[in-house]
Coordinates of C-alpha atoms in Angstrom, one line a residue:
M16 CA -11.6 -94.8 -181.9
S17 CA -10.9 -96.0 -185.5
S18 CA -11.4 -93.6 -188.5
G19 CA -14.0 -96.1 -189.5
L20 CA -15.7 -96.3 -186.7
A21 CA -15.6 -92.6 -186.2
R22 CA -17.0 -91.9 -189.6
T23 CA -19.7 -94.2 -188.9
A24 CA -20.6 -92.8 -185.7
L25 CA -20.8 -89.3 -187.0
F26 CA -22.8 -90.5 -190.1
S27 CA -25.5 -92.2 -187.7
Y28 CA -25.9 -89.2 -185.6
R29 CA -26.3 -87.0 -188.6
L30 CA -28.9 -89.4 -190.0
A31 CA -30.6 -89.1 -186.7
G32 CA -31.1 -85.1 -187.1
I33 CA -28.2 -84.4 -185.1
V34 CA -24.6 -84.0 -184.9
L35 CA -21.9 -85.5 -183.0
Y36 CA -19.7 -82.5 -182.0
P37 CA -16.8 -84.3 -180.1
L38 CA -16.0 -85.3 -183.7
V39 CA -16.2 -81.9 -185.4
G40 CA -16.2 -79.7 -182.2
P41 CA -13.7 -77.1 -183.5
Y42 CA -14.8 -76.6 -187.2
L43 CA -18.5 -76.4 -185.7
S44 CA -17.7 -73.9 -182.9
Y45 CA -15.9 -71.6 -185.5
R46 CA -18.9 -71.9 -187.8
A47 CA -21.7 -71.4 -185.1
I48 CA -19.9 -68.2 -183.6
K49 CA -18.7 -66.8 -186.5
G50 CA -21.5 -63.9 -187.6
K51 CA -24.3 -66.1 -186.3
E52 CA -25.0 -64.7 -183.0
D53 CA -24.4 -61.5 -181.1
R54 CA -20.6 -61.2 -181.0
S55 CA -20.5 -59.4 -177.7
R56 CA -22.3 -62.8 -176.2
R57 CA -20.6 -65.3 -178.1
L58 CA -18.7 -66.9 -175.2
E59 CA -22.2 -67.8 -174.0
R60 CA -22.1 -70.1 -176.6
L61 CA -18.9 -71.6 -175.1
G62 CA -20.7 -72.0 -171.7
Y63 CA -19.8 -69.0 -169.9
A64 CA -22.5 -67.3 -168.0
S65 CA -22.8 -63.5 -168.7
L66 CA -25.3 -62.9 -165.7
P67 CA -25.5 -64.1 -162.4
R68 CA -27.4 -67.1 -161.3
P69 CA -30.2 -66.0 -158.8
R70 CA -30.8 -68.0 -155.4
G71 CA -33.4 -70.5 -155.3
P72 CA -35.1 -73.1 -157.6
L73 CA -34.0 -72.5 -161.3
V74 CA -35.3 -74.6 -164.4
W75 CA -33.4 -74.4 -167.8
M76 CA -35.8 -74.3 -170.7
H77 CA -34.8 -74.5 -174.1
A78 CA -36.5 -73.3 -177.3
A79 CA -34.4 -73.5 -180.7
S80 CA -36.2 -70.6 -182.8
V81 CA -39.1 -68.0 -182.6
G82 CA -41.8 -70.6 -183.0
E83 CA -40.7 -72.8 -179.9
T84 CA -40.1 -69.7 -177.8
I85 CA -43.6 -68.3 -178.6
A86 CA -45.1 -71.6 -178.1
I87 CA -43.5 -72.0 -174.4
M88 CA -44.3 -68.4 -173.2
P89 CA -47.4 -69.4 -171.5
L90 CA -45.6 -72.2 -169.7
I91 CA -42.7 -70.0 -168.7
R92 CA -45.3 -67.6 -167.3
E93 CA -46.9 -70.3 -165.5
L94 CA -43.9 -71.3 -163.9
R95 CA -43.0 -67.7 -162.9
R96 CA -46.3 -67.7 -161.4
R97 CA -45.0 -70.5 -159.1
E98 CA -41.9 -68.4 -158.0
I99 CA -39.5 -70.5 -159.9
H100 CA -36.5 -68.6 -161.8
I101 CA -36.4 -69.7 -165.6
L102 CA -32.9 -69.8 -167.4
L103 CA -34.1 -69.6 -171.1
T104 CA -31.9 -70.3 -173.8
T105 CA -32.3 -69.9 -177.7
G106 CA -30.3 -70.3 -180.6
T107 CA -30.7 -67.2 -182.8
V108 CA -30.3 -63.4 -182.6
T109 CA -34.1 -63.5 -183.8
S110 CA -35.4 -65.4 -180.8
A111 CA -33.1 -63.8 -178.6
N112 CA -34.7 -60.4 -179.6
L113 CA -38.1 -62.1 -179.1
V114 CA -37.3 -62.8 -175.7
Q115 CA -36.0 -59.4 -174.9
S116 CA -39.2 -57.7 -176.0
R117 CA -41.9 -60.0 -174.6
L118 CA -40.0 -61.7 -171.6
A119 CA -37.4 -59.5 -170.6
D120 CA -38.6 -59.1 -166.9
E121 CA -39.6 -62.7 -166.7
V122 CA -36.6 -65.0 -167.5
I123 CA -32.7 -64.8 -167.7
H124 CA -31.8 -65.3 -171.3
Q125 CA -28.4 -67.0 -172.9
Y126 CA -27.4 -68.3 -175.9
V127 CA -27.9 -72.0 -175.7
P128 CA -24.4 -73.5 -175.5
L129 CA -22.6 -75.7 -178.2
D130 CA -23.2 -79.6 -177.8
V131 CA -19.4 -80.1 -176.9
K132 CA -18.1 -81.6 -173.6
F133 CA -16.5 -78.6 -171.9
P134 CA -19.1 -75.9 -173.0
I135 CA -21.9 -78.0 -171.5
K136 CA -19.9 -79.2 -168.4
R137 CA -19.0 -75.6 -167.7
F138 CA -22.8 -74.2 -168.5
V139 CA -24.5 -76.8 -166.2
A140 CA -21.9 -76.7 -163.3
Y141 CA -22.8 -72.9 -163.2
W142 CA -26.4 -72.9 -163.4
K143 CA -26.9 -75.8 -161.5
P144 CA -30.6 -76.4 -162.9
D145 CA -33.0 -78.1 -161.1
A146 CA -35.0 -79.6 -164.1
C147 CA -34.3 -79.1 -167.9
I148 CA -37.3 -78.5 -170.0
T149 CA -36.8 -78.4 -173.8
A150 CA -39.5 -77.7 -176.8
E151 CA -40.3 -79.8 -179.7
S152 CA -37.7 -81.7 -181.7
E153 CA -33.9 -81.2 -180.8
I154 CA -31.6 -83.9 -179.2
W155 CA -28.1 -82.9 -178.3
P156 CA -26.2 -86.2 -177.3
T157 CA -23.7 -84.3 -175.0
T158 CA -26.3 -82.2 -173.3
V159 CA -28.6 -85.3 -172.5
S160 CA -25.6 -87.3 -171.1
E161 CA -24.4 -84.5 -168.8
L162 CA -27.7 -83.7 -167.5
A163 CA -28.4 -87.4 -166.9
R164 CA -24.8 -87.9 -165.2
R165 CA -25.8 -85.1 -162.7
Y166 CA -29.4 -86.4 -162.3
I167 CA -30.9 -83.4 -163.4
P168 CA -34.7 -84.1 -164.8
Q169 CA -35.1 -83.7 -168.5
I170 CA -38.5 -83.0 -169.9
R171 CA -39.6 -82.6 -173.4
V172 CA -42.8 -80.6 -173.9
N173 CA -44.5 -80.0 -177.1
A174 CA -42.5 -82.8 -178.4
R175 CA -42.8 -84.1 -182.1
I176 CA -40.8 -86.1 -184.5
S177 CA -41.2 -85.9 -188.4
D178 CA -41.4 -88.7 -190.6
R179 CA -37.9 -88.3 -191.7
S180 CA -36.2 -87.9 -188.3
F181 CA -38.5 -91.0 -187.0
D182 CA -37.3 -93.2 -189.9
R183 CA -33.6 -92.1 -189.3
W184 CA -33.5 -92.8 -185.3
R185 CA -35.2 -96.2 -186.0
N186 CA -32.3 -97.4 -188.5
Y187 CA -30.1 -96.7 -185.3
G188 CA -31.8 -98.3 -182.3
S189 CA -29.2 -98.5 -179.9
I190 CA -28.3 -94.8 -180.3
A191 CA -31.7 -93.7 -179.9
E192 CA -32.9 -95.8 -176.8
A193 CA -29.6 -94.7 -175.1
L194 CA -30.6 -91.0 -175.5
F195 CA -34.4 -91.2 -175.4
E196 CA -34.3 -93.4 -172.0
K197 CA -32.5 -90.6 -170.3
M198 CA -35.5 -88.6 -170.7
A199 CA -37.5 -88.2 -167.3
L200 CA -40.8 -87.2 -169.2
V201 CA -42.2 -86.5 -172.5
V202 CA -44.9 -84.3 -173.3
A203 CA -46.1 -85.2 -177.0
Q204 CA -48.4 -83.0 -179.3
S205 CA -50.2 -85.8 -180.7
D206 CA -51.1 -89.7 -180.2
L207 CA -48.8 -90.3 -183.4
D208 CA -45.7 -88.5 -181.8
A209 CA -46.2 -90.0 -178.4
E210 CA -46.2 -93.7 -180.0
R211 CA -42.7 -92.6 -181.9
F212 CA -41.2 -91.5 -178.8
R213 CA -42.3 -94.6 -176.9
D214 CA -40.9 -96.8 -179.7
L215 CA -37.8 -94.8 -179.6
G216 CA -37.5 -95.6 -175.7
A217 CA -39.0 -92.9 -173.9
W218 CA -40.9 -93.5 -171.0
P219 CA -43.5 -92.2 -169.6
V220 CA -45.0 -90.1 -172.4
I221 CA -48.1 -88.4 -172.3
V222 CA -50.2 -86.3 -174.8
S223 CA -51.1 -82.8 -174.7
G224 CA -52.0 -81.2 -177.7
N225 CA -49.9 -78.4 -179.3
L226 CA -49.1 -75.5 -176.8
K227 CA -49.0 -73.2 -179.7
S228 CA -52.9 -73.3 -179.9
D229 CA -52.7 -71.9 -176.4
T230 CA -50.5 -68.8 -177.1
D231 CA -52.1 -65.6 -177.4
P232 CA -52.5 -63.8 -181.1
P233 CA -49.2 -62.2 -182.3
P234 CA -49.5 -58.4 -181.2
C235 CA -49.1 -55.7 -183.6
D236 CA -48.7 -51.9 -183.7
E237 CA -52.1 -50.3 -183.8
T238 CA -50.8 -47.3 -185.4
L239 CA -49.2 -49.2 -188.3
L240 CA -52.4 -51.3 -188.7
A241 CA -54.5 -48.3 -189.4
R242 CA -51.8 -46.7 -191.5
Y243 CA -52.1 -49.7 -193.7
R244 CA -55.8 -50.3 -193.7
K245 CA -56.0 -46.8 -194.7
E246 CA -53.8 -47.0 -197.6
I247 CA -55.5 -50.1 -198.7
G248 CA -58.7 -48.9 -198.8
D249 CA -61.5 -51.2 -200.6
R250 CA -58.9 -53.4 -202.5
Q251 CA -59.1 -57.0 -201.8
T252 CA -56.1 -58.6 -200.1
W253 CA -54.6 -62.1 -199.6
A254 CA -51.4 -63.1 -197.7
A255 CA -48.6 -65.4 -198.5
I256 CA -46.8 -66.2 -195.1
S257 CA -43.7 -68.2 -194.1
T258 CA -43.0 -69.0 -197.8
F259 CA -39.9 -70.4 -198.9
D260 CA -37.6 -70.6 -202.2
G261 CA -39.7 -71.6 -204.9
E262 CA -43.1 -70.6 -203.3
E263 CA -42.5 -66.7 -204.2
Q264 CA -42.5 -67.6 -207.5
A265 CA -45.9 -69.3 -207.4
V266 CA -47.2 -66.4 -205.6
A267 CA -46.2 -64.0 -208.3
T268 CA -48.0 -66.3 -210.9
V269 CA -51.3 -66.3 -208.6
H270 CA -51.1 -62.6 -208.5
R271 CA -50.5 -62.2 -212.3
A272 CA -53.5 -64.6 -212.9
L273 CA -55.9 -62.9 -210.5
K274 CA -54.9 -59.3 -211.0
P275 CA -57.4 -58.5 -214.2
K276 CA -60.4 -59.9 -212.2
N277 CA -59.6 -58.9 -208.7
G278 CA -57.3 -56.0 -208.7
Q279 CA -55.9 -57.3 -205.3
L280 CA -52.7 -56.8 -203.3
T281 CA -50.7 -59.6 -202.2
I282 CA -49.1 -59.5 -198.9
L283 CA -46.1 -61.6 -199.2
V284 CA -43.8 -62.5 -195.9
P285 CA -40.9 -64.8 -196.5
R286 CA -39.9 -67.2 -193.8
H287 CA -36.1 -66.0 -194.3
P288 CA -36.4 -61.8 -194.6
D289 CA -32.6 -61.9 -195.5
R290 CA -34.0 -63.4 -198.9
A291 CA -36.1 -60.0 -199.6
D292 CA -33.6 -58.4 -202.1
A293 CA -33.4 -61.6 -204.3
I294 CA -37.6 -61.9 -203.9
E295 CA -37.8 -58.1 -204.8
T296 CA -35.5 -58.6 -208.1
M297 CA -37.6 -61.7 -209.2
L298 CA -41.0 -59.9 -208.7
K299 CA -39.6 -56.8 -210.5
E300 CA -38.4 -59.0 -213.5
A301 CA -41.9 -60.5 -213.1
G302 CA -43.5 -57.0 -213.9
L303 CA -44.7 -56.5 -210.5
T304 CA -44.8 -53.3 -208.4
V305 CA -43.2 -53.9 -205.0
A306 CA -43.2 -52.0 -201.8
R307 CA -41.2 -53.2 -198.6
R308 CA -42.2 -53.1 -195.1
S309 CA -38.2 -52.6 -194.4
R310 CA -38.1 -49.3 -196.4
N311 CA -41.4 -48.4 -195.0
D312 CA -42.7 -47.5 -198.7
P313 CA -46.1 -46.8 -198.9
L314 CA -49.0 -48.8 -200.4
T315 CA -50.5 -47.1 -203.4
P316 CA -53.1 -48.2 -205.7
E317 CA -50.3 -49.3 -208.0
T318 CA -48.5 -51.5 -205.5
D319 CA -48.9 -55.2 -206.7
I320 CA -46.9 -56.9 -203.8
F321 CA -46.6 -55.9 -200.1
L322 CA -43.3 -57.6 -199.2
G323 CA -42.9 -58.1 -195.4
D324 CA -39.5 -58.6 -194.8
S325 CA -39.4 -57.4 -191.1
I326 CA -39.2 -59.7 -188.2
G327 CA -41.7 -59.7 -185.5
E328 CA -44.6 -58.5 -187.4
M329 CA -46.8 -61.2 -188.3
G330 CA -49.7 -60.0 -186.2
L331 CA -49.7 -56.9 -188.4
Y332 CA -49.7 -58.8 -192.0
L333 CA -52.3 -61.4 -191.0
R334 CA -54.7 -58.5 -189.5
L335 CA -54.7 -57.1 -192.9
T336 CA -56.3 -60.0 -194.8
E337 CA -59.0 -62.7 -194.4
I338 CA -57.1 -65.3 -196.7
A339 CA -53.8 -66.7 -195.7
F340 CA -51.5 -69.1 -197.4
V341 CA -48.9 -70.9 -195.2
G342 CA -45.7 -71.9 -196.8
K343 CA -43.1 -74.4 -196.8
S344 CA -46.2 -76.6 -198.2
L345 CA -45.9 -76.3 -201.8
A346 CA -41.9 -76.5 -202.7
A347 CA -41.0 -78.7 -200.2
A348 CA -40.9 -82.6 -200.1
E349 CA -41.6 -82.4 -196.2
G350 CA -42.4 -79.4 -193.9
G351 CA -45.4 -77.1 -193.3
Q352 CA -45.5 -74.2 -191.0
N353 CA -47.8 -72.9 -188.0
P354 CA -51.4 -72.4 -189.3
L355 CA -52.8 -71.6 -186.0
E356 CA -51.7 -67.8 -186.1
P357 CA -53.6 -67.1 -189.2
A358 CA -56.7 -69.1 -187.9
M359 CA -56.7 -67.2 -184.5
L360 CA -56.4 -63.9 -186.3
G361 CA -59.4 -64.7 -188.4
C362 CA -58.0 -65.9 -191.4
A363 CA -59.1 -68.8 -193.9
V364 CA -56.0 -70.9 -194.3
L365 CA -54.7 -72.4 -197.4
S366 CA -51.7 -75.0 -197.6
G367 CA -49.8 -76.8 -200.0
P368 CA -49.8 -80.9 -199.4
H369 CA -46.6 -81.1 -197.4
I370 CA -47.8 -80.2 -193.9
Q371 CA -45.8 -83.2 -192.0
N372 CA -44.6 -80.7 -189.4
F373 CA -48.2 -79.7 -188.3
R374 CA -50.1 -82.5 -189.4
D375 CA -52.2 -82.8 -186.4
A376 CA -53.1 -79.2 -186.3
Y377 CA -53.8 -79.0 -190.0
Q378 CA -56.2 -82.4 -189.6
H379 CA -58.3 -80.5 -187.0
L380 CA -58.5 -77.3 -188.9
V381 CA -59.6 -79.3 -192.4
R382 CA -62.1 -81.4 -190.5
K383 CA -63.8 -78.4 -189.0
G384 CA -63.6 -76.8 -192.4
G385 CA -61.2 -73.8 -191.5
A386 CA -58.3 -74.6 -193.8
R387 CA -58.2 -76.4 -197.5
I388 CA -55.5 -78.3 -198.9
V389 CA -54.2 -77.1 -202.4
R390 CA -52.1 -79.3 -204.6
D391 CA -50.4 -76.9 -207.0
V392 CA -50.1 -73.5 -207.9
E393 CA -53.3 -73.3 -210.2
M394 CA -55.4 -74.8 -207.4
L395 CA -54.2 -72.3 -205.3
A396 CA -55.2 -69.8 -207.4
K397 CA -58.4 -70.8 -208.1
A398 CA -59.1 -71.1 -204.1
V399 CA -57.5 -67.4 -203.7
H400 CA -60.0 -66.4 -206.5
Y401 CA -63.0 -68.2 -205.0
L402 CA -62.6 -66.8 -201.4
M403 CA -62.0 -63.1 -202.5
I404 CA -65.3 -63.1 -204.5
N405 CA -67.6 -65.2 -201.9
D406 CA -67.7 -63.4 -198.9
L407 CA -70.2 -66.4 -197.1
A408 CA -67.7 -69.1 -198.1
R409 CA -64.6 -67.0 -196.7
R410 CA -66.5 -66.2 -193.4
K411 CA -67.7 -69.6 -193.0
M412 CA -64.0 -70.8 -192.9
V413 CA -62.8 -68.0 -190.6
D414 CA -65.6 -69.2 -188.4
S415 CA -64.6 -72.5 -188.7
G416 CA -61.1 -71.7 -188.0
Y417 CA -62.1 -70.3 -184.6
D418 CA -64.3 -73.4 -183.6
A419 CA -61.2 -75.6 -184.4
M420 CA -58.8 -73.5 -182.3
E421 CA -61.2 -73.6 -179.4
E422 CA -61.0 -77.1 -179.7
M423 CA -57.5 -77.7 -179.7
R424 CA -57.1 -75.5 -176.6
G425 CA -55.9 -77.0 -173.3
A426 CA -52.5 -78.2 -173.9
L427 CA -51.0 -75.8 -171.1
S428 CA -53.3 -77.1 -168.7
K429 CA -52.2 -80.8 -169.3
T430 CA -48.6 -80.0 -169.5
V431 CA -48.6 -78.0 -166.4
K432 CA -50.5 -81.0 -164.7
A433 CA -47.8 -83.6 -166.4
L434 CA -45.1 -81.4 -165.0
E435 CA -46.4 -81.1 -161.5
P436 CA -44.3 -84.0 -159.6
Y437 CA -41.0 -82.0 -160.9
I438 CA -42.3 -78.4 -160.0
N439 CA -44.4 -78.6 -157.3
P440 CA -41.3 -79.3 -155.2
L441 CA -39.4 -76.4 -156.4
T442 CA -42.4 -73.9 -155.7
V443 CA -42.5 -75.3 -152.0
S444 CA -38.6 -74.7 -151.9
A445 CA -38.9 -71.3 -153.6
R446 CA -41.6 -70.0 -151.2
L447 CA -39.6 -71.8 -148.4
Q448 CA -36.6 -70.0 -149.1
P449 CA -37.2 -66.1 -147.9
K450 CA -38.6 -67.5 -144.7
A451 CA -35.3 -69.5 -144.3
A452 CA -33.1 -66.5 -145.0
T453 CA -35.4 -64.3 -142.5
A454 CA -35.2 -67.0 -139.8
A455 CA -31.4 -67.3 -140.3
A456 CA -30.8 -63.4 -139.8
A457 CA -33.1 -63.4 -137.0
V458 CA -30.7 -66.0 -135.4
R459 CA -27.7 -64.2 -136.2

């Protein structure tokens, strides 16, 4: 390949929201392994297994991050009920810890191998999956090609394509078609996502809704919940969750504007807790008193901000309030984070205008009255204040959110039905295998 052609190919793959690893493999391999995963398990990223493969049918499921992992948990449990082994790969330490805490006895966990020829070939040759089910939006060219070469069905569930990714894929239609046509089935979140997958070459494509609407509410430690509720007492609260850089400053502005009127406690949960030191410094420079969850600080009457800088405790933070602003929606050109968890835990949901990643969920919530979109910081402050002083309006939004969640449920059953042609034969095989082994032993 000429250098010019190589640059063009690499550029086109990056535009499509993916990376062509064969051109930059050694560099990305080093970066992916250096400090970004559990070092004791880093060989998994090169396709070396750290656990034995069980006998019988096995489905490889991949979820890139915590959100995707939570979304497919009900589907994992349904496949396990059908006696199918699950190999679950994730890409981060956080998601691996989540798997350990919630799915340890139900799946085999490995870190996802790099999308490079030899790690992928090594990984697939060892695990010999009967099918591959991936969640949401990632497309890995080498993996797709290797699975297709081995005639292993590739299925995408809870699938979506953002506006930006769709535009990039369309600019390189031949590359898109070569990859998307290798998918055996796409189960899309919405009609719009389904239409986009079909335009890019996938077939068949069906619509299920969002699997996240069928998940259980995030759990919490009841002892901690009781402690913090006691420390908060009668103070009003609101939460800003999954915030990104720029939105914490907006939260501080809202808190200062409302404090003379409401004396509220603000619960701030950044999307990336490793930014907590910088966030605390900014808040203190703004004259605010901060209590951090990671330090187990008490919530006193003087506490302005409860900084939720822990992982896996969203259920705790959302149970401490009835008003939740969902981030990556004010300070981002494209984005939005999951509004379903606050809705299912009894929060009136507020969001900025940038909600492309959860467009369908927000449409349902807004239509039912469970969510409101605010344009800017001033409008956010007014909305928080209104919901704090108007119990009836807040309660109506909470109840409407519950109603919207009930309407959105059903994605799991639709997904399982779509998967039946692929999983039913595996269930039969799994249930016959012990009998076959017993019969063989009797013959011997």
